[in-house]
Short mmCIF file of C-alpha atoms in Angstrom, two decimals:
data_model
loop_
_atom_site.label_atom_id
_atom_site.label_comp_id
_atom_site.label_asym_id
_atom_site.label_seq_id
_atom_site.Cartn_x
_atom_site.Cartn_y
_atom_site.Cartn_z
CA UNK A 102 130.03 114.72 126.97
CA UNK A 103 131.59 111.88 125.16
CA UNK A 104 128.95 109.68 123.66
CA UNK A 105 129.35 105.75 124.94
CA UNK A 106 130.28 103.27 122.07
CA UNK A 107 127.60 100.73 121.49
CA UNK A 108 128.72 97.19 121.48
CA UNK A 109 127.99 95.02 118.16
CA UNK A 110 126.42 92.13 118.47
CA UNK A 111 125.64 90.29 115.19
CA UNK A 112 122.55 87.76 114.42
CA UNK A 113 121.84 85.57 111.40
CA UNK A 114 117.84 84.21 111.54
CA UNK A 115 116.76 81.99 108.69
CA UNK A 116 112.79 82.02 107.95
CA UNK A 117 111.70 78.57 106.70
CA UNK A 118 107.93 76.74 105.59
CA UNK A 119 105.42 76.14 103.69
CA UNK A 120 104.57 78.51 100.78
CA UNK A 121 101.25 80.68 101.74
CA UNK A 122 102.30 80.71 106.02
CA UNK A 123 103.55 84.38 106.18
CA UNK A 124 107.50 83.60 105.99
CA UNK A 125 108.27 86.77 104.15
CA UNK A 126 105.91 89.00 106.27
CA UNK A 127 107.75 87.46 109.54
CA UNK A 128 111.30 88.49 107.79
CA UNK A 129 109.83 91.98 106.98
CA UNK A 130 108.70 92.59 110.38
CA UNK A 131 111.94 91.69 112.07
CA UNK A 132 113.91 93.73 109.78
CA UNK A 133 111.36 96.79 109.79
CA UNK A 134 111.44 96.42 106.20
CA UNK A 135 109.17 96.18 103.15
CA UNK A 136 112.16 93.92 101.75
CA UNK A 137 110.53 90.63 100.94
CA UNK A 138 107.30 91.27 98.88
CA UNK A 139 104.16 89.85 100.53
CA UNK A 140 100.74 89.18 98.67
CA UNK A 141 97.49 88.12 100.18
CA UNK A 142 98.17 84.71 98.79
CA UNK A 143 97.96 80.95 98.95
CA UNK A 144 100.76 80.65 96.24
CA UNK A 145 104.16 81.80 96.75
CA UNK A 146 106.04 84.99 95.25
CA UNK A 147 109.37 84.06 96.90
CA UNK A 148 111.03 82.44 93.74
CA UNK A 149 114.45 82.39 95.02
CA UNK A 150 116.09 83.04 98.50
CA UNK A 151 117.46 86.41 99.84
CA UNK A 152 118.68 88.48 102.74
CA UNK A 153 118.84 92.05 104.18
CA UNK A 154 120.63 93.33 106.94
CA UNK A 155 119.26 95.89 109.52
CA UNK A 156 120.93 97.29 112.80
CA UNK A 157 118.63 97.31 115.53
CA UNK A 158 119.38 99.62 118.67
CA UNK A 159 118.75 98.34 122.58
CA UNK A 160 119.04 101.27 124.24
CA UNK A 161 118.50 99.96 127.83
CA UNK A 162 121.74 97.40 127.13
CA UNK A 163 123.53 100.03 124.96
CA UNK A 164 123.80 97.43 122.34
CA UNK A 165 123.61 97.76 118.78
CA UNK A 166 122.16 94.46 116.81
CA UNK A 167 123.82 93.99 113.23
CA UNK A 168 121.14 91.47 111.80
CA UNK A 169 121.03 89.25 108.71
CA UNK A 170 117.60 88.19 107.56
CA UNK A 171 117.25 84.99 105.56
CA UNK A 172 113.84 84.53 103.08
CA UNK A 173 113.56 81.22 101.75
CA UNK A 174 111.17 79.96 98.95
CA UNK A 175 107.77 78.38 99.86
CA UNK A 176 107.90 74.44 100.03
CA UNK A 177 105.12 72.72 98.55
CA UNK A 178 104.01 75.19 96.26
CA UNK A 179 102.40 74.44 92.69
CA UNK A 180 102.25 78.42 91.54
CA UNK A 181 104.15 78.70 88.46
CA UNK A 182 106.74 80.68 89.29
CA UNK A 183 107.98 77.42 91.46
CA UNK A 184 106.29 74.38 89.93
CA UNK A 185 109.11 73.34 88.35
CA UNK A 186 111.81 72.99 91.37
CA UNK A 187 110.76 70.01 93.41
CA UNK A 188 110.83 70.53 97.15
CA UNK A 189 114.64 68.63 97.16
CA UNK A 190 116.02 71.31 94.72
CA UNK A 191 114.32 74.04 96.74
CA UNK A 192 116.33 73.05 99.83
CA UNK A 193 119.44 72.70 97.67
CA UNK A 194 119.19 76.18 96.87
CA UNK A 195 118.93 77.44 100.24
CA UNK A 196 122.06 75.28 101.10
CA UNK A 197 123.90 76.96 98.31
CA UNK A 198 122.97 80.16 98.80
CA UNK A 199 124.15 80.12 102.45
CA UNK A 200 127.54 78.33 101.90
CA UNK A 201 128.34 81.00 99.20
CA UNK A 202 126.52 84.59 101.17
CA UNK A 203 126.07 83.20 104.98
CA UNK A 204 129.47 81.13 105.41
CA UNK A 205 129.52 83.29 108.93
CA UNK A 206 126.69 80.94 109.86
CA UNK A 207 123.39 81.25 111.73
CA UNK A 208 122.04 82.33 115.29
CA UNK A 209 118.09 81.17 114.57
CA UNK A 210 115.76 79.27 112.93
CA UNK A 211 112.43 80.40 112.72
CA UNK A 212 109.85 78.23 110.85
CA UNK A 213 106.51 79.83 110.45
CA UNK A 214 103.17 78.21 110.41
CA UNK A 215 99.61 80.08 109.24
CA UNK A 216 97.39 78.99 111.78
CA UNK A 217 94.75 76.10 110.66
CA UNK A 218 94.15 72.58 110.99
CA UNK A 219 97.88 70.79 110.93
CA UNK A 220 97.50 68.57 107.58
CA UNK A 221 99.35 66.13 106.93
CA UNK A 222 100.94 68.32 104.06
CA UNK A 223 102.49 70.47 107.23
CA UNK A 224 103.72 67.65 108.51
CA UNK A 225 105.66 66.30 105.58
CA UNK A 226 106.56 70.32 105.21
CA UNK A 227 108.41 70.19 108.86
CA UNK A 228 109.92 66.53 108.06
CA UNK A 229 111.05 67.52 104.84
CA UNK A 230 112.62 70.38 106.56
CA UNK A 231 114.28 68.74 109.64
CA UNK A 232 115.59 65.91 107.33
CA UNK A 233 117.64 67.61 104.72
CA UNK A 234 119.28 69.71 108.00
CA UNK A 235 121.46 68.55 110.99
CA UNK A 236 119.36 67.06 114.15
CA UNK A 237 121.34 69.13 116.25
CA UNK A 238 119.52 72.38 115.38
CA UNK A 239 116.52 72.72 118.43
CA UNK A 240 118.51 74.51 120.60
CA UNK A 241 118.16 77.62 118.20
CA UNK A 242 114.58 76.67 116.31
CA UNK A 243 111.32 78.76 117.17
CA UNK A 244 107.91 78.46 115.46
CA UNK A 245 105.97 81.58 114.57
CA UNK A 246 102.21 80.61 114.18
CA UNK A 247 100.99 83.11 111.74
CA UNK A 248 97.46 84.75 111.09
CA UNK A 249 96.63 85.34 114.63
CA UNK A 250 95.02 88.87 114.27
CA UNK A 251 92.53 90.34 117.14
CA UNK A 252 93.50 87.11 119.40
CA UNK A 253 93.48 87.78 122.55
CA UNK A 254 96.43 86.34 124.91
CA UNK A 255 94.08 83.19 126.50
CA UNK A 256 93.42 82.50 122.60
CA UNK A 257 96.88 82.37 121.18
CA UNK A 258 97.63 80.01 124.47
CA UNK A 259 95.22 77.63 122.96
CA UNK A 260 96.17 78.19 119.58
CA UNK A 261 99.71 77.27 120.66
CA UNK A 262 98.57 74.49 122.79
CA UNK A 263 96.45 72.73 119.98
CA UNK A 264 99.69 72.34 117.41
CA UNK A 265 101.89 70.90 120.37
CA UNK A 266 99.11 68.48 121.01
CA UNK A 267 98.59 67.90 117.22
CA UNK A 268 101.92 68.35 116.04
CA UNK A 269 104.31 65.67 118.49
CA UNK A 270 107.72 65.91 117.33
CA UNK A 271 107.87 69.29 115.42
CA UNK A 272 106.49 71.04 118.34
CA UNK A 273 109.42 68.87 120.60
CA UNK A 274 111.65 70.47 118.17
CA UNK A 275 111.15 74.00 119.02
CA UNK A 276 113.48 74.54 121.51
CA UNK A 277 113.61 78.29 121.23
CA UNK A 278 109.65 78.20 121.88
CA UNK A 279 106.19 78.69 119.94
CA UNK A 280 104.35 81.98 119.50
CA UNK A 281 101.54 83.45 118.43
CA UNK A 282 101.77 86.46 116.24
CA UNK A 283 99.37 88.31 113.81
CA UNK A 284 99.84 90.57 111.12
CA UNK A 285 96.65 92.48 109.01
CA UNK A 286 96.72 94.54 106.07
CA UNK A 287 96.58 97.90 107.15
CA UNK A 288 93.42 98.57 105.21
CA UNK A 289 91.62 95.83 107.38
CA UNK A 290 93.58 97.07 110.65
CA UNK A 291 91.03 98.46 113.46
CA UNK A 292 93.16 101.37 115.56
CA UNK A 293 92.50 98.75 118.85
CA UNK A 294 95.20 96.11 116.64
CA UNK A 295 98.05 98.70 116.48
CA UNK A 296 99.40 97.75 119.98
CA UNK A 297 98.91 93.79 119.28
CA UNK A 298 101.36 94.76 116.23
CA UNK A 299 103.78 96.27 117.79
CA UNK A 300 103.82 94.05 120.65
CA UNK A 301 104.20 90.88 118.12
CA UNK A 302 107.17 92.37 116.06
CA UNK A 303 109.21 93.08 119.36
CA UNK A 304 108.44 89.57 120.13
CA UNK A 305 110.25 88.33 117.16
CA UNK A 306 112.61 91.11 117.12
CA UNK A 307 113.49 89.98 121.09
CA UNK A 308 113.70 86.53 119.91
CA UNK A 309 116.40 87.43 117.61
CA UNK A 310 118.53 89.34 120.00
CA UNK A 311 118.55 86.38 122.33
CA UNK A 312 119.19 84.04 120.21
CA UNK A 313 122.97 84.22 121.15
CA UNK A 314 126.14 83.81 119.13
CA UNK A 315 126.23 80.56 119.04
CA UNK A 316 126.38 80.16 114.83
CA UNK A 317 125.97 76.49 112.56
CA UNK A 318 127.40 77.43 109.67
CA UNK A 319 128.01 74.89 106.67
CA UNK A 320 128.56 71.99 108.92
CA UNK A 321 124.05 72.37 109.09
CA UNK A 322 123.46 73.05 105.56
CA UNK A 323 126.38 70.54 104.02
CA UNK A 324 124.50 67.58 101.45
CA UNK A 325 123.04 65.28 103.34
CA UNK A 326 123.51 61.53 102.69
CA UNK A 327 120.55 60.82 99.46
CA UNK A 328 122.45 64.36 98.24
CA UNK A 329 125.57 62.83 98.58
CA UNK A 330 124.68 59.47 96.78
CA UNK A 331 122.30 61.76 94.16
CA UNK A 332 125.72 63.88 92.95
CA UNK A 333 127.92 60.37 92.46
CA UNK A 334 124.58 59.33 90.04
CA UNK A 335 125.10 62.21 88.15
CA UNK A 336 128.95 61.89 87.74
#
């Protein structure tokens, strides 16, 4: 029997917030991956960005998912490994590194929150972010609220519905949605979570796979206007 050839479909998802909200355990989970290193942290070990790629398999849609997952350093972090890139060089750096290893462009942006009281400091995190990129990126944005564990589904709904209420215009922005998700060390991980785990990565992975191949490539991460005026300074 001949075997059926599995159509390619390829997806680009960028991972982007504040230092401490579970970024690089969201990348590792949709990439299956121990990739990005994770600590049980409030200060940041992702000191510069990077990306894996992973083929995931659909077997009901015989389709083959060639995926490209973006880690990006924490924002607003004072560990030392960042304290000396201000939050405008850190987003510089992510537009470099995708004009010169992403210039295929991207299918998703996922920004990931840790669940908590929305500061003001997570604010100016998601203003800071949506500033320095085009406007015309909601149609593929998500938010992944982090540190959900043991939540049951009526929780997370109110969990979700407190940051839209709290949150205004970064919540408006999240065309692609807001979820829920959570995570534990496996040390601290009662048999009764393994289900809620696997459940949460498929709901990230599935977010991915519909996310479409509709790409923004280096027309979203070109210098913005202060860049702009910042590099004629310089010269």
């Amino acid at each position: 029997m001949a075997t059926s050839i599995k159509m390619i479909q390829k997806r680009n998802v960028v991972v982007l917030g504040k230092t401490g909200s579970g970024k690089s355990t969201v990348a590792n989970r949709i990439s299956a991956s121990d990739t990005f290193k994770v600590l049980k942290t409030a200060k940041s070990v992702t000191s510069k960005v990077s990306h894996c790629e992973v083929s995931l398999d659909d077997q009901q849609s015989n389709v083959r998912y060639d995926i490209k997952v973006i880690d990006t350093i924490g924002l607003f972090d004072n560990s030392p490994n960042t304290a000396r890139r201000t939050n405008a060089a850190i987003i510089k750096e992510i537009k470099e590194y995708f004009n010169k290893n992403i210039p295929e462009g991207i299918t998703l942006v996922l920004f990931v929150f840790r669940q908590g009281r929305y500061t003001q400091e997570e604010e100016d995190t998601f203003k800071f972010i949506t500033d320095n990129f085009k406007s015309n990126i909601s149609d593929m944005c998500a938010l992944i609220i982090t540190n959900c564990d043991g939540e049951d589904d009526a929780e997370r709904k109110k969990i979700i519905a407190d940051f839209s209420s709290h949150a205004g215009q970064t919540a408006e922005l999240m065309g692609k949605g807001i979820y829920a998700v959570g995570f534990p060390e496996a040390k601290k991980m009662r048999k009764t979570l393994e289900d809620d785990i696997k459940n949460d990565e498929e709901i990230l992975r599935n977010l991915v796979k519909k996310s479409g191949e509709m790409r923004l490539g280096k027309e979203l991460f070109e210098p913005t206007f202060w860049e702009k005026v910042a590099e004629c300074t310089i010269l």
